[in-house]
Coordinates of C-alpha atoms and ligand atoms in Angstrom, one line a residue:
M17 CA 127.6 123.7 207.4
E18 CA 127.1 125.5 204.1
T19 CA 124.1 125.3 201.4
V20 CA 124.8 123.8 197.8
S21 CA 124.3 127.2 196.8
E22 CA 127.0 128.8 198.8
I23 CA 129.5 126.0 198.1
I24 CA 128.7 126.6 194.5
V25 CA 129.5 130.7 194.7
K26 CA 132.7 129.7 196.7
T27 CA 134.0 127.1 194.2
L28 CA 133.1 129.4 191.5
R29 CA 134.9 132.5 193.2
S30 CA 138.3 130.2 194.0
M31 CA 138.5 129.3 190.5
G32 CA 138.8 133.0 189.2
V33 CA 135.0 133.6 188.4
Q34 CA 134.2 137.4 188.6
T35 CA 131.4 138.1 186.7
V36 CA 128.1 136.6 186.0
F37 CA 125.3 137.2 183.5
G38 CA 121.5 136.1 184.1
I39 CA 117.9 135.9 185.1
P40 CA 116.7 135.5 188.3
S41 CA 113.6 133.0 188.6
I42 CA 111.6 131.0 190.9
H43 CA 114.0 128.0 190.2
N44 CA 117.3 129.7 191.1
I45 CA 116.6 132.3 193.4
G46 CA 118.4 130.6 195.8
F47 CA 121.5 130.4 193.9
Y48 CA 120.7 134.2 193.6
E49 CA 120.6 134.3 197.5
A50 CA 124.6 132.9 197.5
L51 CA 125.6 135.4 195.1
R52 CA 123.6 138.4 197.1
K53 CA 125.8 137.5 200.2
E54 CA 129.4 137.0 197.5
P55 CA 130.3 140.8 196.9
H56 CA 133.5 139.4 194.9
I57 CA 131.1 138.4 192.2
R58 CA 129.4 140.9 190.0
H59 CA 126.2 139.8 188.7
I60 CA 125.0 141.4 185.4
L61 CA 121.4 141.0 185.0
C62 CA 120.0 140.5 181.5
R63 CA 116.8 141.0 179.6
H64 CA 116.6 137.9 177.9
E65 CA 118.4 134.3 178.3
A66 CA 119.7 134.6 174.8
S67 CA 121.5 137.6 175.2
A68 CA 123.1 136.6 178.5
T69 CA 124.6 133.9 177.1
H70 CA 126.4 135.7 174.1
M71 CA 127.2 138.2 177.1
A72 CA 128.9 135.2 178.8
D73 CA 130.4 134.1 175.7
G74 CA 131.6 137.5 174.8
Y75 CA 133.1 137.8 178.3
A76 CA 134.8 134.1 178.2
R77 CA 136.6 135.1 174.6
S78 CA 138.6 138.0 177.2
G79 CA 140.3 134.9 178.2
K80 CA 139.7 136.2 182.0
G81 CA 138.0 132.9 182.7
P82 CA 135.2 131.1 182.2
G83 CA 132.1 133.3 181.3
V84 CA 128.9 132.1 183.2
V85 CA 125.3 132.3 182.8
V86 CA 122.5 131.7 185.0
T87 CA 119.2 130.3 183.7
S88 CA 115.9 129.3 184.8
T89 CA 114.5 125.5 184.3
G90 CA 113.1 125.0 180.9
P91 CA 112.3 128.3 178.8
G92 CA 115.1 130.3 180.3
A93 CA 117.5 127.2 179.5
A94 CA 115.9 126.7 176.5
Y95 CA 116.5 130.4 175.2
S96 CA 120.4 129.7 176.0
L97 CA 120.4 127.0 173.0
S98 CA 121.9 129.1 169.7
P99 CA 124.2 131.1 171.6
L100 CA 125.8 128.1 173.0
L101 CA 125.4 126.5 169.9
E102 CA 127.9 130.1 168.5
A103 CA 130.0 129.3 172.0
F104 CA 130.6 125.7 171.4
Y105 CA 132.0 125.8 167.6
S106 CA 134.0 128.7 168.8
C107 CA 135.6 127.2 171.3
S108 CA 134.6 129.5 173.9
P109 CA 134.3 128.4 177.7
V110 CA 131.2 129.6 178.9
L111 CA 129.5 128.1 182.1
M112 CA 125.6 127.6 181.4
M113 CA 124.1 126.9 184.9
T114 CA 120.6 125.9 185.2
S115 CA 118.1 124.9 187.5
N116 CA 115.7 121.9 186.8
L117 CA 112.9 120.4 188.5
R118 CA 112.8 118.9 192.4
E119 CA 114.9 116.1 192.1
N120 CA 112.3 113.4 192.6
Q121 CA 110.4 115.0 189.7
I122 CA 112.8 114.8 187.1
G123 CA 111.7 112.8 184.1
K124 CA 108.6 111.7 185.6
G125 CA 106.2 113.6 183.1
L126 CA 104.2 115.1 186.0
G127 CA 103.4 118.3 184.3
A128 CA 105.7 120.7 187.0
L129 CA 106.2 124.2 186.6
H130 CA 108.7 125.1 183.5
E131 CA 109.2 121.0 182.9
V132 CA 111.0 119.9 180.0
N133 CA 111.5 116.2 178.9
R134 CA 115.2 115.3 179.2
Q135 CA 116.4 119.0 179.6
H136 CA 119.9 117.9 179.9
D137 CA 119.9 116.2 176.6
L138 CA 118.8 119.8 174.6
F139 CA 122.3 120.3 175.3
E140 CA 124.0 117.7 174.8
S141 CA 124.8 118.9 171.2
V142 CA 126.1 122.5 172.0
T143 CA 128.2 121.6 174.8
K144 CA 131.6 119.7 175.8
E145 CA 129.7 118.2 178.7
T146 CA 126.5 118.0 180.5
I147 CA 126.5 117.6 184.1
C148 CA 123.4 117.0 186.7
L149 CA 124.1 117.6 190.3
K150 CA 122.6 115.5 192.5
R151 CA 122.0 114.6 196.4
G152 CA 125.3 112.8 197.7
D153 CA 127.5 114.5 195.1
S154 CA 130.6 116.4 196.0
I155 CA 129.5 120.1 194.8
T156 CA 133.0 121.3 195.0
E157 CA 134.5 118.4 192.6
K158 CA 131.4 118.5 190.3
V159 CA 131.6 122.2 190.2
S160 CA 135.2 122.5 189.7
Y161 CA 135.2 120.0 187.3
A162 CA 132.7 121.9 185.2
V163 CA 135.0 124.9 185.3
S164 CA 138.6 122.8 184.2
T165 CA 136.3 121.2 181.4
A166 CA 135.3 124.3 180.2
I167 CA 138.4 126.4 180.2
S168 CA 140.9 123.2 179.4
G169 CA 142.0 121.1 176.2
R170 CA 140.1 122.8 173.1
P171 CA 137.9 125.4 175.6
G172 CA 133.9 124.8 175.2
P173 CA 130.8 125.4 176.8
V174 CA 129.8 123.1 179.9
Y175 CA 126.4 122.6 181.1
L176 CA 125.9 122.4 184.9
E177 CA 122.6 121.8 186.3
V178 CA 120.9 122.0 189.4
P179 CA 117.8 120.5 191.0
H180 CA 116.1 123.5 192.6
D181 CA 115.5 121.8 196.0
L182 CA 119.3 121.3 196.1
W183 CA 120.1 124.9 196.3
D184 CA 119.2 125.5 200.1
V185 CA 120.2 122.2 201.2
E186 CA 123.2 122.2 203.8
I187 CA 125.7 120.1 203.7
D188 CA 129.1 119.6 205.4
E189 CA 131.5 119.1 202.6
T190 CA 135.5 118.7 203.2
T191 CA 137.5 120.0 200.9
F192 CA 138.9 118.0 198.0
S193 CA 142.1 118.8 195.6
N194 CA 141.7 118.6 192.3
R195 CA 142.9 115.6 190.5
E196 CA 145.8 116.3 188.2
K197 CA 144.8 115.4 184.4
R198 CA 147.7 113.7 182.9
N199 CA 148.3 114.3 179.0
A200 CA 149.0 111.2 176.9
P201 CA 152.2 111.5 175.2
Y202 CA 152.8 112.8 171.7
D203 CA 155.0 112.3 168.9
L204 CA 156.5 115.3 166.9
A205 CA 159.0 113.3 165.1
G206 CA 156.7 113.1 162.0
A207 CA 156.0 116.7 162.1
K208 CA 159.6 117.8 162.4
R209 CA 160.3 115.5 159.5
L210 CA 158.1 116.9 157.0
L211 CA 159.1 120.8 158.0
K212 CA 162.5 119.8 157.4
K213 CA 161.9 118.7 154.1
A214 CA 159.4 121.7 153.5
I215 CA 160.4 124.2 150.8
T216 CA 158.0 126.8 151.8
P217 CA 155.5 125.8 154.7
M218 CA 152.8 128.2 155.5
I219 CA 150.7 128.1 159.3
I220 CA 147.4 128.1 159.8
V221 CA 146.3 129.4 162.8
G222 CA 142.6 128.8 164.2
I223 CA 140.6 130.4 166.9
E224 CA 141.2 127.6 169.5
A225 CA 145.0 128.9 169.4
M226 CA 143.6 132.4 170.4
H227 CA 141.7 131.2 173.3
A228 CA 144.9 129.5 174.4
G229 CA 146.9 132.6 174.5
M230 CA 149.2 131.6 171.9
A231 CA 150.1 134.5 170.3
A232 CA 153.9 134.9 171.0
E233 CA 154.4 131.3 170.3
I234 CA 152.9 131.9 167.2
Q235 CA 155.0 134.7 166.3
V236 CA 158.5 133.5 167.4
L237 CA 157.6 129.9 165.4
A238 CA 156.2 131.7 162.0
E239 CA 159.5 133.6 162.2
I240 CA 162.0 130.8 163.0
L241 CA 160.5 129.1 160.0
H242 CA 159.7 132.2 158.4
A243 CA 156.2 130.9 157.0
P244 CA 153.4 132.8 155.9
V245 CA 150.5 133.2 158.8
L246 CA 146.9 132.5 157.6
T247 CA 144.1 132.8 160.2
D248 CA 140.6 131.7 160.5
A249 CA 138.2 134.9 161.2
G250 CA 138.2 134.4 165.2
A251 CA 142.1 134.0 165.2
K252 CA 142.6 137.4 163.0
G253 CA 145.6 139.6 164.6
I254 CA 147.2 136.4 166.7
L255 CA 150.0 137.6 164.4
P256 CA 149.3 141.3 164.2
E257 CA 148.4 142.0 160.8
D258 CA 151.4 144.3 160.0
H259 CA 153.8 142.2 160.7
P260 CA 155.6 140.7 157.4
L261 CA 154.7 137.4 157.7
A262 CA 150.9 138.1 158.3
F263 CA 148.2 137.6 155.2
G264 CA 145.4 138.0 157.0
N265 CA 142.1 135.3 156.8
V266 CA 142.4 132.1 154.7
T267 CA 139.2 132.8 153.2
N268 CA 140.6 135.7 151.4
G269 CA 141.5 136.1 147.0
G270 CA 144.4 137.5 146.3
V271 CA 147.7 136.3 147.7
V272 CA 146.0 134.2 149.7
K273 CA 145.2 132.1 147.0
T274 CA 148.7 132.1 145.7
I275 CA 150.0 131.4 149.2
H276 CA 147.3 128.0 149.2
K277 CA 148.3 127.2 145.4
T278 CA 152.5 127.6 146.5
C279 CA 153.3 126.2 149.8
D280 CA 153.8 122.5 149.9
V281 CA 153.2 122.0 153.9
T282 CA 150.5 123.2 156.1
L283 CA 150.7 123.5 159.7
S284 CA 147.4 123.8 161.0
I285 CA 147.5 124.9 164.8
G286 CA 143.9 125.0 166.3
S287 CA 141.9 125.1 163.4
R288 CA 138.7 123.3 162.7
L289 CA 139.5 123.7 159.1
R290 CA 135.6 124.3 158.2
Y291 CA 134.3 123.5 155.3
V292 CA 132.4 126.7 154.6
D293 CA 136.3 128.4 154.9
F294 CA 138.0 125.9 152.6
K295 CA 136.5 123.3 150.8
R296 CA 133.6 125.1 149.9
R297 CA 136.4 127.9 148.4
G298 CA 138.2 125.1 146.5
I299 CA 140.9 125.2 148.9
S300 CA 143.4 122.1 149.0
L301 CA 145.9 121.5 151.7
P302 CA 148.8 119.5 150.3
Q303 CA 150.7 117.5 153.5
L304 CA 148.7 118.8 156.1
I305 CA 150.4 118.6 159.8
H306 CA 147.0 118.7 162.2
F307 CA 148.0 120.2 165.8
D308 CA 144.7 119.8 168.1
W309 CA 144.1 119.4 171.1
D310 CA 142.0 116.2 170.3
E311 CA 140.9 114.7 167.6
T312 CA 137.3 115.7 166.9
W313 CA 138.3 117.8 164.1
V314 CA 140.7 115.8 162.3
D315 CA 140.5 114.3 158.9
K316 CA 137.2 115.7 158.8
N317 CA 137.7 117.8 155.7
F318 CA 141.2 117.1 154.7
K319 CA 142.9 113.9 155.4
S320 CA 146.3 114.8 157.5
T321 CA 149.8 113.4 156.9
I322 CA 150.8 113.9 160.4
T323 CA 148.3 114.2 163.4
C324 CA 149.8 115.8 166.4
I325 CA 147.2 115.3 169.4
G326 CA 148.1 116.9 172.8
P327 CA 148.7 120.1 174.4
V328 CA 149.1 122.6 171.5
K329 CA 151.0 125.3 173.1
E330 CA 153.7 122.9 174.5
M331 CA 154.1 121.6 171.3
V332 CA 154.5 124.7 169.5
G333 CA 157.2 125.3 172.1
M334 CA 158.9 121.9 170.9
L335 CA 159.0 123.1 167.4
I336 CA 160.5 126.2 168.1
N337 CA 163.2 124.8 170.2
E338 CA 163.7 122.4 167.2
F339 CA 163.9 124.6 164.6
K340 CA 165.4 127.7 166.6
R341 CA 169.1 126.7 165.2
I342 CA 168.3 125.6 161.9
P343 CA 168.5 128.2 158.8
V344 CA 165.8 129.1 156.3
P345 CA 166.3 128.0 153.0
R346 CA 167.1 131.1 150.6
E347 CA 164.1 129.9 148.4
R348 CA 161.8 130.4 151.3
H349 CA 162.8 134.0 151.6
D350 CA 162.5 134.7 147.7
T351 CA 158.8 133.0 147.5
V352 CA 157.8 135.0 151.4
N353 CA 158.9 138.4 148.8
R354 CA 156.7 137.3 146.3
F355 CA 154.1 137.1 148.3
R356 CA 154.5 140.2 150.3
G357 CA 154.6 141.8 146.8
L358 CA 151.2 140.8 146.1
H359 CA 149.8 141.5 149.7
R360 CA 147.0 144.3 149.4
P361 CA 146.5 145.4 153.1
L362 CA 143.6 147.7 153.3
S363 CA 146.0 150.7 153.4
E364 CA 146.6 149.9 149.7
I365 CA 143.2 149.1 148.4
P366 CA 141.6 151.9 146.2
D367 CA 138.5 153.7 147.6
E368 CA 136.3 152.8 144.6
H369 CA 133.9 150.6 147.1
A370 CA 131.8 152.3 149.9
E371 CA 132.9 149.5 152.2
I372 CA 136.5 149.9 151.8
S373 CA 136.1 153.7 153.1
Y374 CA 134.0 152.6 155.5
L375 CA 136.2 149.9 156.9
R376 CA 139.2 152.3 156.8
A377 CA 136.8 155.4 159.0
L378 CA 136.4 152.2 161.3
R379 CA 140.0 151.3 161.1
D380 CA 141.2 155.1 161.9
A381 CA 138.5 155.8 164.5
I382 CA 139.4 152.2 166.6
P383 CA 142.6 152.7 168.5
R384 CA 145.2 150.0 167.7
N385 CA 144.4 148.0 170.9
G386 CA 140.6 148.4 170.1
M387 CA 138.5 145.4 169.9
L388 CA 135.7 145.0 167.2
V389 CA 133.1 142.9 167.6
I390 CA 131.5 141.9 164.3
D391 CA 127.7 140.6 163.5
N392 CA 127.1 138.8 160.2
T393 CA 125.7 141.6 158.6
L394 CA 127.3 142.9 155.1
L395 CA 129.7 145.5 156.5
G396 CA 131.2 142.8 159.0
Y397 CA 131.6 140.4 156.0
F398 CA 133.8 142.8 154.6
A399 CA 135.4 143.4 158.1
E400 CA 136.3 139.8 158.4
Q401 CA 138.2 139.9 155.1
F402 CA 139.8 143.3 155.1
Y403 CA 139.7 145.3 158.2
P404 CA 143.2 144.5 160.0
S405 CA 143.6 143.2 163.3
Y406 CA 146.2 144.2 165.3
K407 CA 145.8 142.2 168.4
P408 CA 144.4 139.0 169.7
L409 CA 140.5 140.0 169.8
G410 CA 141.1 142.7 167.6
I411 CA 138.4 141.5 165.4
V412 CA 135.9 139.1 167.4
P413 CA 133.5 137.3 164.7
A414 CA 130.3 135.0 165.3
K415 CA 132.0 132.4 162.9
G416 CA 131.2 129.0 165.2
A417 CA 127.6 128.8 164.2
T418 CA 127.3 132.1 161.8
P419 CA 124.1 133.6 163.9
I420 CA 122.9 137.0 163.6
G421 CA 122.2 138.7 166.8
F422 CA 125.5 138.2 168.4
A423 CA 127.8 141.4 168.3
F424 CA 125.8 143.5 170.5
P425 CA 125.1 141.2 173.4
A426 CA 129.1 139.9 173.1
A427 CA 130.5 143.0 173.1
I428 CA 128.7 143.8 176.4
G429 CA 130.3 140.6 177.7
L430 CA 133.7 141.9 176.3
K431 CA 133.2 145.3 177.5
A432 CA 132.4 143.9 181.3
A433 CA 135.9 142.0 180.8
Y434 CA 138.0 145.1 179.9
P435 CA 136.0 148.0 181.2
E436 CA 139.1 150.3 180.6
E437 CA 139.5 149.1 176.8
P438 CA 137.9 150.5 173.5
V439 CA 135.4 148.0 172.3
V440 CA 132.9 148.6 169.3
S441 CA 129.9 146.8 168.4
L442 CA 129.2 146.4 164.4
I443 CA 125.8 145.0 163.9
G444 CA 123.0 145.0 161.3
D445 CA 119.5 146.3 161.7
G446 CA 118.5 143.0 161.4
G447 CA 120.4 141.6 164.1
F448 CA 120.5 144.3 166.7
L449 CA 116.8 144.1 167.1
Y450 CA 117.1 140.3 168.4
G451 CA 118.5 142.1 171.7
A452 CA 118.4 145.8 171.6
V453 CA 116.6 145.9 174.7
E454 CA 120.1 144.7 176.5
L455 CA 120.6 148.3 176.1
A456 CA 119.1 148.5 179.3
T457 CA 121.3 146.2 180.9
C458 CA 124.4 148.5 179.3
L459 CA 122.6 151.6 181.5
Q460 CA 121.4 149.6 184.5
H461 CA 125.4 148.3 185.0
G462 CA 126.9 151.4 184.1
I463 CA 128.4 149.9 180.4
G464 CA 129.2 152.0 177.8
F465 CA 130.7 151.8 174.5
P466 CA 129.8 152.2 170.9
V467 CA 127.3 150.1 168.9
V468 CA 127.2 151.1 165.0
V469 CA 124.1 149.6 163.7
V470 CA 124.3 149.5 160.1
N471 CA 120.5 150.6 158.8
D472 CA 120.3 149.2 155.2
R473 CA 116.0 148.8 156.3
A474 CA 116.5 145.0 155.1
Y475 CA 117.7 141.5 156.0
G476 CA 120.3 142.8 153.1
M477 CA 122.6 139.4 153.1
I478 CA 119.1 137.6 152.6
D479 CA 117.9 140.0 149.7
Y480 CA 121.1 139.4 147.7
L481 CA 120.9 135.6 147.9
Q482 CA 117.1 135.8 146.6
H483 CA 118.3 138.3 143.7
S484 CA 121.1 136.4 142.7
L485 CA 119.5 133.0 143.0
Y486 CA 115.8 134.0 141.9
G487 CA 116.0 137.5 140.4
A488 CA 113.5 139.1 143.2
G489 CA 113.3 139.8 146.9
Y490 CA 111.0 138.7 149.2
Q491 CA 110.5 139.5 153.3
T492 CA 113.6 141.0 153.5
S493 CA 112.6 144.5 153.5
L494 CA 112.7 145.5 157.5
F495 CA 110.5 148.1 159.2
N496 CA 112.8 149.9 161.9
P497 CA 112.2 152.0 164.7
D498 CA 113.6 155.3 164.9
F499 CA 117.1 154.2 165.9
S500 CA 118.2 157.6 167.7
A501 CA 115.3 158.0 169.6
F502 CA 115.2 154.3 170.6
A503 CA 118.4 154.6 172.2
L504 CA 117.5 157.8 173.6
S505 CA 114.6 156.4 175.4
F506 CA 116.9 154.1 177.3
G507 CA 119.3 156.9 178.4
A508 CA 122.3 156.2 175.8
K509 CA 123.4 158.9 173.3
A510 CA 122.7 158.7 169.8
R511 CA 124.1 159.9 166.2
A512 CA 122.9 159.1 162.9
V513 CA 125.4 159.4 160.3
D514 CA 125.8 158.4 156.5
T515 CA 129.4 158.8 155.4
P516 CA 132.5 157.4 156.3
D517 CA 133.7 160.6 157.7
G518 CA 130.7 161.0 159.9
L519 CA 131.4 157.7 161.0
K520 CA 134.8 158.1 162.1
A521 CA 133.8 161.3 164.1
A522 CA 130.9 160.0 165.9
L523 CA 133.5 156.5 166.9
K524 CA 135.9 158.8 168.3
E525 CA 133.1 160.9 170.3
A526 CA 131.8 157.6 171.6
L527 CA 135.3 156.0 172.1
A528 CA 136.5 159.1 174.4
S529 CA 133.3 159.2 176.3
P530 CA 132.2 156.5 178.8
E531 CA 129.0 156.5 178.0
M532 CA 126.7 153.7 176.0
W533 CA 126.2 155.2 172.3
L534 CA 123.9 153.9 169.4
I535 CA 125.5 155.1 166.3
E536 CA 122.9 154.5 163.6
L537 CA 125.2 154.4 160.2
N538 CA 122.9 154.9 157.1
A539 CA 124.2 153.1 154.5
S540 CA 123.9 149.6 152.3
F541 CA 126.2 147.4 151.1
P542 CA 124.4 145.3 148.4
D543 CA 127.3 143.5 147.1
P544 CA 129.1 141.0 149.6
P545 CA 132.5 140.1 149.5
F546 CA 132.9 137.1 148.0
G547 CA 134.8 137.0 144.8
K548 CA 134.6 140.5 144.7
Y549 CA 138.3 141.4 145.3
Ligands
TPP2 C1 119.6 133.4 164.3 C2 120.0 133.3 162.5 N1 118.8 133.8 162.1 C3 118.8 133.9 160.3 C4 119.7 133.8 159.8 C5 120.2 134.2 158.7 N2 120.6 135.3 158.1 C6 121.7 135.2 157.6 S1 122.6 136.9 157.0 C7 120.4 137.5 157.5 C8 120.5 139.4 157.1 C9 120.8 139.9 158.4 O1 120.4 141.0 158.4 P1 121.3 142.4 159.2 O2 121.7 141.9 160.5 O3 120.2 143.8 159.0 O4 122.3 142.5 158.6 P2 122.6 143.1 156.4 O5 122.4 141.2 156.0 O6 121.0 143.7 156.2 O7 123.9 143.6 156.3 C10 119.8 136.9 158.1 C11 118.4 136.8 158.5 C12 121.0 133.7 160.6 N3 122.4 133.7 160.4 N4 120.9 133.5 161.9
MG3 MG1 120.2 144.9 157.6

């Protein structure tokens, strides 16, 4: 006989879970008791459930299995909502485990501790599925189902709720074998036909393809078709951005606009084709072939000519097989050469704007295999467009729901997944103070990386919007702590810089050490990139 919590922990472990983020509570200590006895799962104790959920999201994006966060009933659970929204629309496989009232109290409105009416309903909009355990359930089956739902198809968060009187219940559970999911047959004939007729097709790759580990397939397909590749911000680097067919973020201006206007067929692979990235920018996608795992994002902003729903990696493999012996038309080579001639990578943009010099400093200091986790801060917006990424996760943005406050805790999660790889967080003074106390988490768990806090003493982006729309700023100036003294008080290292060279030197020093660093960058970037380049 084992307790429900022991079975849950055993199942998580058998499904490859190595790290769990969370905060213990009277309602989930039964689960913590099982975790205490499981030496192979590392628990990272956090200071806020919102940060813990961003950490689980950062971890989940690493591709090392689901990012698991454990919260308590009611207030603890509800703090996870906003971070789960980001994870949901960034297709990040987070497993949120939470407690609830005793099973026989749920839904009765008795006024029990931490009670919230219909707790799981809160999570319906921000998860792939909400799963509530009950007495009599096969725990192994439900927990396995929760994990596999998070990581399969289009990945995304799953909510798993356990009534708190269930944790310590002893049950005798017979093993079960995972049911095999069968994929519906898919038909690529239309896609092949259209691609054969195309003069110059373009490929758009979304963050889903990145999570599905499709870098190799994307490169082979792009080379076989000799098609330019554009990505959403989260997939930047899936084709190294110094590859001759990589043209960066779909939202960029310059050559990217020419590509949108010139290409006659679009092959979209695992992209949401978000309104903010496409429609709002006046982009049209003629003859769209939409490859996706399910139909949720199909025909939302663009009517597709051909829709192919199925296991996308496998479907791309089929295209590779079909096209590998078909010669590329001469005209396409000429068109792509013309695109190349118009392309202005970061190394060729003149230094006339401060942001370009700072992006160069970041790129020079961060090794090719490094990961830059960016918040929705002004320098971050420039990074999405101009910071070249040479690998999947070379840049990690919060573009699912565009929150601020993501990049510091998410970088903690990513660094927990990749302790040996260089990770840097770039965040504004406003966003950093959402979760700055997680410096304690870093020091407590020996997690060290540089967090660059851009101190413009403002909610700068909002100040810019107020000035452009109303001619004046209001309630956007920030009173800040002494960031260095703040970081030092936790035992982290700290440095304040105000030049690109200063930033580069501080980052190199920080990246060479295993310690936690706060680099305060005293600079402001009052003009966002939109329409500027
Ligand atoms: C959770 C959340 N709250 C509010 C916003 C609105 N918002 C967008 S940018 C921004 C200012 C961010 O300030 P800071 O982090 O200092 O970066 P800066 O704009 O100054 O570069 C705010 C408040 C948001 N995107 N997300
Ligand atoms: Mg700011």
